[in-house]
Structure formats: structure tokens, C-alpha cells
mmCIF file of C-alpha atoms in Angstrom:
data_model
loop_
_atom_site.group_PDB
_atom_site.id
_atom_site.type_symbol
_atom_site.label_atom_id
_atom_site.label_comp_id
_atom_site.label_asym_id
_atom_site.label_seq_id
_atom_site.Cartn_x
_atom_site.Cartn_y
_atom_site.Cartn_z
ATOM 1 C CA MET A 1 0.185 -0.358 -0.115
ATOM 2 C CA ASP A 2 1.328 3.138 -0.662
ATOM 3 C CA LEU A 3 2.118 5.214 2.665
ATOM 4 C CA ASP A 4 0.597 9.017 1.441
ATOM 5 C CA ASP A 5 -2.418 6.709 1.399
ATOM 6 C CA ILE A 6 -2.569 5.617 4.155
ATOM 7 C CA ALA A 7 -1.965 8.169 5.966
ATOM 8 C CA SER A 8 -4.348 10.600 4.872
ATOM 9 C CA ARG A 9 -6.776 7.765 5.556
ATOM 10 C CA LEU A 10 -5.763 7.612 8.211
ATOM 11 C CA GLY A 11 -5.823 11.555 9.009
ATOM 12 C CA VAL A 12 -2.825 11.425 10.651
ATOM 13 C CA PRO A 13 0.591 12.464 9.465
ATOM 14 C CA VAL A 14 3.059 10.130 6.944
ATOM 15 C CA ALA A 15 5.759 10.649 8.388
ATOM 16 C CA GLU A 16 3.993 8.375 11.891
ATOM 17 C CA VAL A 17 3.290 5.835 8.696
ATOM 18 C CA GLU A 18 6.610 5.683 7.225
ATOM 19 C CA ARG A 19 8.123 4.866 11.072
ATOM 20 C CA VAL A 20 6.293 2.198 11.188
ATOM 21 C CA HIS A 21 6.836 0.304 7.768
ATOM 22 C CA GLN A 22 10.483 1.499 8.782
ATOM 23 C CA LEU A 23 10.727 -0.400 12.131
ATOM 24 C CA ALA A 24 8.676 -3.032 10.855
ATOM 25 C CA GLY A 25 9.262 -4.401 7.878
ATOM 26 C CA ASP A 26 8.834 -7.086 6.503
ATOM 27 C CA ARG A 27 8.876 -8.917 10.258
ATOM 28 C CA PRO A 28 6.347 -11.127 11.253
ATOM 29 C CA SER A 29 3.247 -10.740 12.772
ATOM 30 C CA ALA A 30 1.200 -12.465 15.510
ATOM 31 C CA PRO A 31 -2.334 -13.406 16.226
ATOM 32 C CA LEU A 32 -4.854 -12.690 17.775
ATOM 33 C CA PRO A 33 -6.490 -15.016 20.242
ATOM 34 C CA ALA A 34 -9.998 -16.846 19.312
ATOM 35 C CA LYS A 35 -12.544 -14.019 18.738
ATOM 36 C CA ALA A 36 -14.619 -17.484 21.471
ATOM 37 C CA ASP A 37 -11.672 -16.805 23.700
ATOM 38 C CA ALA A 38 -11.305 -13.323 23.775
ATOM 39 C CA PRO A 39 -14.392 -12.596 26.152
ATOM 40 C CA ALA A 40 -12.455 -14.706 29.241
ATOM 41 C CA ILE A 41 -9.056 -13.052 27.963
ATOM 42 C CA LEU A 42 -10.654 -9.922 28.723
ATOM 43 C CA GLU A 43 -11.478 -10.682 31.899
ATOM 44 C CA ARG A 44 -8.426 -12.215 33.221
ATOM 45 C CA LEU A 45 -6.421 -8.641 31.977
ATOM 46 C CA ALA A 46 -8.770 -7.603 34.194
ATOM 47 C CA VAL A 47 -10.335 -5.415 31.630
ATOM 48 C CA ARG A 48 -13.600 -3.461 32.409
ATOM 49 C CA ALA A 49 -17.447 -5.159 31.393
ATOM 50 C CA ASP A 50 -18.311 -1.443 29.898
ATOM 51 C CA ASP A 51 -14.510 -1.661 27.879
ATOM 52 C CA ALA A 52 -14.356 -5.355 26.945
ATOM 53 C CA ALA A 53 -18.038 -4.775 25.204
ATOM 54 C CA GLU A 54 -16.348 -2.308 22.997
ATOM 55 C CA ILE A 55 -13.654 -4.184 22.333
ATOM 56 C CA MET A 56 -15.331 -7.231 21.372
ATOM 57 C CA ALA A 57 -17.759 -4.548 19.784
ATOM 58 C CA GLY A 58 -14.864 -3.931 17.220
ATOM 59 C CA TRP A 59 -12.939 -6.777 16.847
ATOM 60 C CA PRO A 60 -11.734 -7.768 13.687
ATOM 61 C CA ASP A 61 -12.801 -10.471 12.475
ATOM 62 C CA PRO A 62 -12.164 -11.428 8.286
ATOM 63 C CA GLY A 63 -14.576 -9.078 6.056
ATOM 64 C CA SER A 64 -15.407 -6.442 8.845
ATOM 65 C CA ALA A 65 -16.815 -3.323 7.431
ATOM 66 C CA LEU A 66 -15.171 -1.514 10.779
ATOM 67 C CA TRP A 67 -11.558 -2.428 9.035
ATOM 68 C CA THR A 68 -10.728 -0.522 6.484
ATOM 69 C CA PRO A 69 -7.501 -1.928 4.477
ATOM 70 C CA GLU A 70 -5.615 1.259 6.375
ATOM 71 C CA LEU A 71 -6.401 -0.423 9.726
ATOM 72 C CA SER A 72 -5.944 -3.497 9.300
ATOM 73 C CA TRP A 73 -2.383 -2.475 7.627
ATOM 74 C CA LEU A 74 -1.355 -1.035 10.139
ATOM 75 C CA LEU A 75 -2.406 -4.063 13.177
ATOM 76 C CA ASP A 76 -0.731 -5.707 11.352
ATOM 77 C CA ARG A 77 2.750 -3.744 11.063
ATOM 78 C CA SER A 78 1.973 -2.336 14.510
ATOM 79 C CA ILE A 79 2.014 -6.225 15.848
ATOM 80 C CA ALA A 80 4.723 -6.496 14.374
ATOM 81 C CA LEU A 81 7.000 -3.435 15.057
ATOM 82 C CA VAL A 82 6.484 -4.257 18.439
ATOM 83 C CA ARG A 83 6.844 -8.117 18.647
ATOM 84 C CA GLY A 84 10.577 -7.833 17.166
ATOM 85 C CA ASP A 85 11.476 -5.444 19.864
ATOM 86 C CA LEU A 86 10.592 -8.532 22.013
ATOM 87 C CA GLY A 87 12.987 -8.337 25.007
ATOM 88 C CA GLY A 88 13.052 -4.530 24.784
ATOM 89 C CA HIS A 89 12.766 -2.219 28.290
ATOM 90 C CA ALA A 90 12.671 1.421 26.958
ATOM 91 C CA TRP A 91 9.323 3.227 25.686
ATOM 92 C CA LEU A 92 8.153 2.709 22.702
ATOM 93 C CA ALA A 93 5.421 4.398 20.711
ATOM 94 C CA PRO A 94 3.314 1.196 18.495
ATOM 95 C CA GLY A 95 1.958 3.417 15.775
ATOM 96 C CA PRO A 96 0.203 7.008 15.660
ATOM 97 C CA GLU A 97 -1.956 8.238 17.628
ATOM 98 C CA LEU A 98 -5.591 7.600 15.592
ATOM 99 C CA PRO A 99 -8.891 10.112 15.896
ATOM 100 C CA ARG A 100 -10.042 7.683 18.190
ATOM 101 C CA ASP A 101 -14.333 9.638 18.054
ATOM 102 C CA ARG A 102 -14.737 6.808 14.696
ATOM 103 C CA GLY A 103 -15.405 3.454 16.318
ATOM 104 C CA PRO A 104 -14.227 0.676 18.595
ATOM 105 C CA ALA A 105 -11.988 -0.529 15.978
ATOM 106 C CA TRP A 106 -9.440 2.597 15.966
ATOM 107 C CA ARG A 107 -10.298 3.921 19.659
ATOM 108 C CA HIS A 108 -8.977 0.232 20.410
ATOM 109 C CA LEU A 109 -6.546 -0.735 17.592
ATOM 110 C CA TYR A 110 -3.510 -0.860 20.178
ATOM 111 C CA VAL A 111 -4.875 -2.844 22.577
ATOM 112 C CA TYR A 112 -6.149 -5.682 19.713
ATOM 113 C CA GLY A 113 -2.095 -5.160 19.149
ATOM 114 C CA TYR A 114 -1.950 -6.132 23.156
ATOM 115 C CA LEU A 115 -3.473 -9.025 22.837
ATOM 116 C CA ALA A 116 -1.782 -10.958 20.011
ATOM 117 C CA LEU A 117 1.252 -11.320 21.556
ATOM 118 C CA LEU A 118 -0.071 -12.496 24.458
ATOM 119 C CA ASP A 119 0.798 -15.330 23.347
ATOM 120 C CA VAL A 120 4.481 -14.475 22.619
ATOM 121 C CA VAL A 121 5.494 -12.427 26.163
ATOM 122 C CA THR A 122 3.713 -15.651 28.207
ATOM 123 C CA GLY A 123 6.026 -17.341 26.271
ATOM 124 C CA TYR A 124 9.556 -14.769 26.684
ATOM 125 C CA HIS A 125 7.909 -14.907 30.576
ATOM 126 C CA ARG A 126 8.185 -18.833 29.974
ATOM 127 C CA ASP A 127 11.518 -19.178 28.618
ATOM 128 C CA HIS A 128 12.691 -16.734 31.814
ATOM 129 C CA GLY A 129 10.612 -18.897 33.908
ATOM 130 C CA ILE A 130 8.406 -16.363 35.537
ATOM 131 C CA PRO A 131 4.908 -17.668 37.480
ATOM 132 C CA ASP A 132 2.363 -17.291 35.749
ATOM 133 C CA ALA A 133 0.827 -15.585 38.900
ATOM 134 C CA VAL A 134 3.222 -12.436 37.870
ATOM 135 C CA THR A 135 3.160 -12.570 34.423
ATOM 136 C CA TRP A 136 -0.728 -12.689 34.536
ATOM 137 C CA THR A 137 -0.646 -8.805 37.043
ATOM 138 C CA THR A 138 1.889 -8.420 35.145
ATOM 139 C CA LEU A 139 -0.297 -8.411 31.715
ATOM 140 C CA ALA A 140 -3.732 -6.666 33.478
ATOM 141 C CA ASP A 141 -2.153 -3.548 33.951
ATOM 142 C CA LEU A 142 -3.987 -3.694 30.599
ATOM 143 C CA GLY A 143 -7.608 -3.228 32.248
ATOM 144 C CA ARG A 144 -5.963 -0.897 34.906
ATOM 145 C CA ASN A 145 -5.759 1.683 31.767
ATOM 146 C CA LEU A 146 -8.453 1.278 30.586
ATOM 147 C CA ALA A 147 -10.456 2.463 32.834
ATOM 148 C CA VAL A 148 -8.082 5.260 34.173
ATOM 149 C CA ASP A 149 -8.402 6.624 30.265
ATOM 150 C CA ARG A 150 -12.072 6.014 30.359
ATOM 151 C CA ARG A 151 -12.229 8.335 33.537
ATOM 152 C CA MET A 152 -10.076 10.381 31.492
ATOM 153 C CA ASN A 153 -12.420 11.078 28.976
ATOM 154 C CA ARG A 154 -10.572 9.261 26.570
ATOM 155 C CA GLU A 155 -7.305 11.938 27.229
ATOM 156 C CA GLY A 156 -5.340 9.714 29.000
ATOM 157 C CA TRP A 157 -3.818 6.993 25.479
ATOM 158 C CA PRO A 158 -1.823 8.626 23.923
ATOM 159 C CA VAL A 159 0.809 7.945 26.755
ATOM 160 C CA MET A 160 -0.447 4.405 27.431
ATOM 161 C CA GLN A 161 0.157 2.920 24.225
ATOM 162 C CA ALA A 162 3.559 3.178 24.151
ATOM 163 C CA TRP A 163 3.404 2.731 28.445
ATOM 164 C CA LEU A 164 2.178 -0.766 27.591
ATOM 165 C CA THR A 165 4.318 -1.994 25.336
ATOM 166 C CA LEU A 166 7.006 -2.462 27.674
ATOM 167 C CA HIS A 167 4.447 -5.330 29.034
ATOM 168 C CA ALA A 168 3.820 -6.511 25.979
ATOM 169 C CA ARG A 169 7.513 -7.305 25.502
ATOM 170 C CA GLY A 170 9.121 -8.145 29.005
ATOM 171 C CA GLY A 171 10.618 -4.772 29.982
ATOM 172 C CA LEU A 172 8.600 -4.516 33.226
ATOM 173 C CA TYR A 173 6.914 -6.660 35.740
ATOM 174 C CA GLU A 174 4.173 -5.589 38.855
ATOM 175 C CA LEU A 175 5.856 -7.518 42.026
ATOM 176 C CA GLY A 176 3.353 -6.198 45.181
ATOM 177 C CA ARG A 177 2.740 -2.616 45.591
ATOM 178 C CA LEU A 178 5.461 -1.032 42.320
ATOM 179 C CA GLN A 179 5.861 -2.063 38.846
ATOM 180 C CA HIS A 180 10.113 -2.978 38.027
ATOM 181 C CA GLN A 181 11.631 -1.386 34.605
ATOM 182 C CA ARG A 182 14.962 -3.566 33.083
ATOM 183 C CA SER A 183 16.903 -1.487 31.571
ATOM 184 C CA ASP A 184 20.987 -0.931 30.204
ATOM 185 C CA ASP A 185 22.129 1.238 32.721
ATOM 186 C CA GLY A 186 22.299 -1.153 35.423
ATOM 187 C CA SER A 187 19.422 0.166 37.521
ATOM 188 C CA LEU A 188 15.528 -1.084 37.606
ATOM 189 C CA GLY A 189 12.726 1.621 37.274
ATOM 190 C CA LEU A 190 10.374 1.846 40.067
ATOM 191 C CA HIS A 191 6.736 2.700 38.834
ATOM 192 C CA ILE A 192 3.850 3.361 41.160
ATOM 193 C CA PRO A 193 0.083 1.760 39.774
ATOM 194 C CA GLU A 194 -3.024 3.231 40.925
ATOM 195 C CA SER A 195 -3.067 0.271 43.284
ATOM 196 C CA GLY A 196 -3.313 0.734 46.442
ATOM 197 C CA PRO A 197 -1.244 3.036 49.955
ATOM 198 C CA MET A 198 1.785 3.344 49.374
ATOM 199 C CA THR A 199 2.570 2.288 52.722
ATOM 200 C CA PRO A 200 6.487 1.770 53.452
ATOM 201 C CA ALA A 201 5.705 -1.943 54.008
ATOM 202 C CA ALA A 202 4.431 -1.947 51.249
ATOM 203 C CA ILE A 203 6.737 -0.873 49.294
ATOM 204 C CA ASP A 204 9.382 -2.946 51.235
ATOM 205 C CA ALA A 205 8.066 -5.434 50.363
ATOM 206 C CA SER A 206 8.538 -4.657 46.659
ATOM 207 C CA LEU A 207 11.995 -3.845 46.277
ATOM 208 C CA ALA A 208 12.702 -7.564 48.904
ATOM 209 C CA GLU A 209 10.643 -9.630 46.402
ATOM 210 C CA ALA A 210 12.954 -7.347 43.327
ATOM 211 C CA ARG A 211 16.210 -8.226 44.926
ATOM 212 C CA ALA A 212 14.972 -11.787 44.558
ATOM 213 C CA PHE A 213 13.024 -11.674 41.305
ATOM 214 C CA PHE A 214 15.673 -10.043 38.797
ATOM 215 C CA PRO A 215 19.003 -11.820 39.431
ATOM 216 C CA ARG A 216 16.192 -15.294 39.436
ATOM 217 C CA HIS A 217 15.180 -14.644 36.144
ATOM 218 C CA PHE A 218 17.285 -12.597 34.243
ATOM 219 C CA PRO A 219 21.020 -13.352 35.731
ATOM 220 C CA ASP A 220 22.986 -12.081 33.203
ATOM 221 C CA GLU A 221 21.658 -8.430 33.900
ATOM 222 C CA ARG A 222 22.797 -6.889 36.681
ATOM 223 C CA TYR A 223 21.504 -4.083 38.439
ATOM 224 C CA THR A 224 22.496 -2.343 41.547
ATOM 225 C CA SER A 225 20.552 1.263 42.314
ATOM 226 C CA PHE A 226 16.242 1.141 41.919
ATOM 227 C CA SER A 227 15.733 4.016 40.209
ATOM 228 C CA CYS A 228 11.986 6.550 39.070
ATOM 229 C CA GLY A 229 11.622 9.777 37.863
ATOM 230 C CA SER A 230 7.882 11.051 39.100
ATOM 231 C CA TRP A 231 6.438 14.327 40.611
ATOM 232 C CA LEU A 232 5.751 12.091 43.004
ATOM 233 C CA LEU A 233 9.854 13.295 43.768
ATOM 234 C CA ASP A 234 9.523 17.311 43.949
ATOM 235 C CA PRO A 235 10.447 18.264 47.190
ATOM 236 C CA GLN A 236 8.163 20.903 47.132
ATOM 237 C CA LEU A 237 5.298 18.342 48.585
ATOM 238 C CA ARG A 238 7.575 18.278 51.407
ATOM 239 C CA GLU A 239 6.082 21.716 52.141
ATOM 240 C CA TYR A 240 1.847 20.715 51.535
ATOM 241 C CA LEU A 241 2.201 17.231 52.973
ATOM 242 C CA PRO A 242 3.121 16.184 57.091
ATOM 243 C CA ALA A 243 6.548 14.569 57.454
ATOM 244 C CA ASP A 244 5.163 10.802 57.856
ATOM 245 C CA SER A 245 3.450 10.465 55.045
ATOM 246 C CA ASN A 246 3.659 7.679 52.760
ATOM 247 C CA ILE A 247 4.653 10.667 49.363
ATOM 248 C CA VAL A 248 7.909 11.572 51.783
ATOM 249 C CA ARG A 249 8.887 8.603 53.398
ATOM 250 C CA PHE A 250 8.929 7.638 49.695
ATOM 251 C CA GLN A 251 11.033 10.726 48.583
ATOM 252 C CA GLN A 252 13.202 10.149 51.759
ATOM 253 C CA ARG A 253 14.622 6.908 50.292
ATOM 254 C CA PHE A 254 15.695 8.310 46.556
ATOM 255 C CA GLU A 255 19.984 10.619 46.569
ATOM 256 C CA LEU A 256 18.404 12.882 44.048
ATOM 257 C CA GLU A 257 19.853 14.330 41.438
ATOM 258 C CA PRO A 258 20.404 18.217 40.413
ATOM 259 C CA TYR A 259 17.320 19.793 38.708
ATOM 260 C CA GLU A 260 17.299 20.023 35.192
ATOM 261 C CA LYS A 261 13.991 22.347 34.149
ATOM 262 C CA ASP A 262 13.883 19.801 30.471
ATOM 263 C CA ASP A 263 14.163 16.810 32.300
ATOM 264 C CA GLY A 264 11.259 14.669 31.624
ATOM 265 C CA PRO A 265 7.304 15.244 31.262
ATOM 266 C CA ASP A 266 6.238 18.741 31.770
ATOM 267 C CA ALA A 267 4.929 18.158 35.630
ATOM 268 C CA ASP A 268 2.301 20.525 35.750
ATOM 269 C CA VAL A 269 0.732 18.022 33.076
ATOM 270 C CA GLU A 270 1.399 15.179 34.752
ATOM 271 C CA VAL A 271 0.460 15.792 38.474
ATOM 272 C CA LEU A 272 -2.857 16.371 36.858
ATOM 273 C CA ARG A 273 -2.781 13.230 35.141
ATOM 274 C CA PHE A 274 -2.051 11.162 38.230
ATOM 275 C CA GLY A 275 -3.619 13.671 40.798
ATOM 276 C CA PHE A 276 -7.088 14.141 39.031
ATOM 277 C CA ARG A 277 -6.905 12.314 35.990
ATOM 278 C CA THR A 278 -7.676 15.002 34.446
ATOM 279 C CA LEU A 279 -5.966 17.921 31.098
ATOM 280 C CA THR A 280 -8.740 19.851 30.794
ATOM 281 C CA THR A 281 -10.931 20.150 34.223
ATOM 282 C CA PRO A 282 -10.196 24.339 35.535
ATOM 283 C CA LEU A 283 -8.151 24.504 38.657
ATOM 284 C CA ASP A 284 -11.315 25.906 40.189
ATOM 285 C CA ARG A 285 -13.103 23.136 39.628
ATOM 286 C CA LEU A 286 -10.539 19.802 41.017
ATOM 287 C CA PRO A 287 -11.640 17.862 43.428
ATOM 288 C CA ARG A 288 -10.175 19.220 46.426
ATOM 289 C CA ASP A 289 -10.649 15.779 49.039
ATOM 290 C CA SER A 290 -7.261 14.746 49.952
ATOM 291 C CA VAL A 291 -3.783 16.596 51.726
ATOM 292 C CA LEU A 292 -1.664 16.252 47.981
ATOM 293 C CA GLN A 293 -4.810 17.290 45.686
ATOM 294 C CA ARG A 294 -4.796 21.077 48.166
ATOM 295 C CA ALA A 295 -1.317 21.077 47.480
ATOM 296 C CA ILE A 296 -1.730 20.863 43.740
ATOM 297 C CA ILE A 297 -4.008 23.048 43.463
ATOM 298 C CA ASP A 298 -2.721 25.671 45.917
ATOM 299 C CA HIS A 299 0.434 25.118 44.458
ATOM 300 C CA LEU A 300 -0.906 26.365 40.583
ATOM 301 C CA ARG A 301 -3.263 28.665 41.436
ATOM 302 C CA ALA A 302 -0.239 30.105 43.102
ATOM 303 C CA GLY A 303 1.565 30.555 39.638
ATOM 304 C CA ARG A 304 3.898 27.887 40.973
ATOM 305 C CA HIS A 305 5.477 25.082 39.024
ATOM 306 C CA TRP A 306 5.560 21.614 39.887
ATOM 307 C CA HIS A 307 9.006 19.717 38.920
ATOM 308 C CA TRP A 308 9.434 16.031 38.035
ATOM 309 C CA ARG A 309 12.468 14.692 39.623
ATOM 310 C CA GLN A 310 14.996 11.816 38.862
ATOM 311 C CA GLY A 311 16.298 10.146 42.004
ATOM 312 C CA GLN A 312 18.023 6.700 42.920
ATOM 313 C CA PHE A 313 19.333 4.653 46.350
ATOM 314 C CA PRO A 314 21.249 2.058 46.161
ATOM 315 C CA ILE A 315 20.053 -1.661 45.850
#
């Protein structure tokens, strides 16, 4: 197919279609699970009933009128792109951001790609001796992210579609309270899913599990530190939060790198994404139900900015 024509029909820049074409090349794709098996798989992936119904409604059945040639091409080549980096652990965009208001096939194209890669990534896990419980807990982040995206009125997905390629390539593992991302620089990246309080005991247990997990399942990789990049590490939070709060106690584990303004995403945006699950609601209409929410709002309304900070501590 002509790449300019594909881009035009998809309504995306041609450079993004060219990127998919170049990265995927003629690498093999992977088939989706049987449609009859999909409801049970979606349930195992913690996908809510409303999201599952949309996914099933847009299923890429052969000959489906929902699946135009350009959509089918993008799904096939996106799967090949992600599969070609199996074992990779850097962020990877699986394809261009699509106009998601054009129906379930458009809205969930990258979800179908994720489902097609399940056999590939679970095989990778088995080859590394990873327990099924860890595999499916990790992969069930799909359902969590779809639910968050729905709460965000579809504002969250462009970030999430790249985030979830970590799971689909074996680059990240959920161990207790934290998710742990492999790297090439000797550090395990820490991520904090929306799954309950960040109590010191829960954090300690997750770190202890990771210390045993990675030498056992990836013995050729050597990690010497835990690292994190987040607005949650911004020391300005200590102006608002109690000294014994879970967030402050989490911060105290890290030695912070010097602040660089352009290092990482815009923290003023990220506090809204994670603190309120919105990117567009005016500050005076945001809820003030917690100390953290009040801190975020008051700081921004005072004309101040939040900072994305990087830190680490020894394993």
C-alpha cells in the first residue's frame, strides 16, 4: 500500500506511518486469540465489562466493514513492530495516535495489538521461568489503564499505548506494590500503579521481591540501584504534606539528581494526570478531597510549578 495514502486515510502525519513501516519492515506479525476465547482473556486482564464490550464490538473479524485496508495494515505492522523488540525495555510508540471517535476499531487498535502479543510475551516469560501469577498480574495493567482512560474521557490513551508496550515485550514486571522496569544502565526503574496506599511496608516488600526476582530470572543482567522519575519526588511536596506521609517517606529513600528544567515530562501536566485523572478541567473545578489534591491545586494557583525529579538508591 502507498504510505501517503495510508496516512491520508488514517488522518495522521505521513512521517508516523513511515516510522511504522521502517521499524516493522517485513518482520512477522502475530494472530489475535480466537474471538470465542477473548471474553475470558479480557476478564483475566482485568478489563472492565464496558471496555470489554467495546473491544468485542470492534473485533477484527475477517471481512469486517469496520476494518478498512489501512486500519488492517496498521494493526499488522504495529504488532510486528512491537514483536520485533521482544525483550526490549525502553518506551516504544506502537504507532500513530488515531482519531478514536471513529469507532471501536479505531479506539482500540492498539489493544488488539496487545492481545495478539499475549502468546509471544507469555512464551518469553516462560522461557525466563517467571511465575504465572507475576505474568498475569503484570499484563492485567491493560484493564487498569483502559479504566483510567475512560475516567479521563479518552485523554490518557496516547501515553498509555506506548506504556503498555513495556508489558507486551517483557520489559516490566509488577511485583507487589510497584512495577519494576528493566534497563541497560544498571538500575531498575520504579513505577507506582494505581493500586492502593504506598505504605512503607508495601514498598519494602516490593523492593525485597525485586531483589530476588531479577537475579533469578535475568541472571545475565546486573542491577545495582533502584531509580525513579516522577513529580512525586518533587521536594516541594514537603511544604504541604505531613513528614510521616507515605509520599514523603517514599521520597526519603532517594538521592535526587540535580534539577534540570527540561528533564522529563511537564510535571504540571503530570500532576493533573495522576492526581485528578484529567488534563483539561479548570483548577477551580477540581476536587479538593485529599491533602495531596489541595497541595497540587494551591501550588499551581499560586503561580508556582511542579518539578519532575529523578532519583535513585542502592539495591
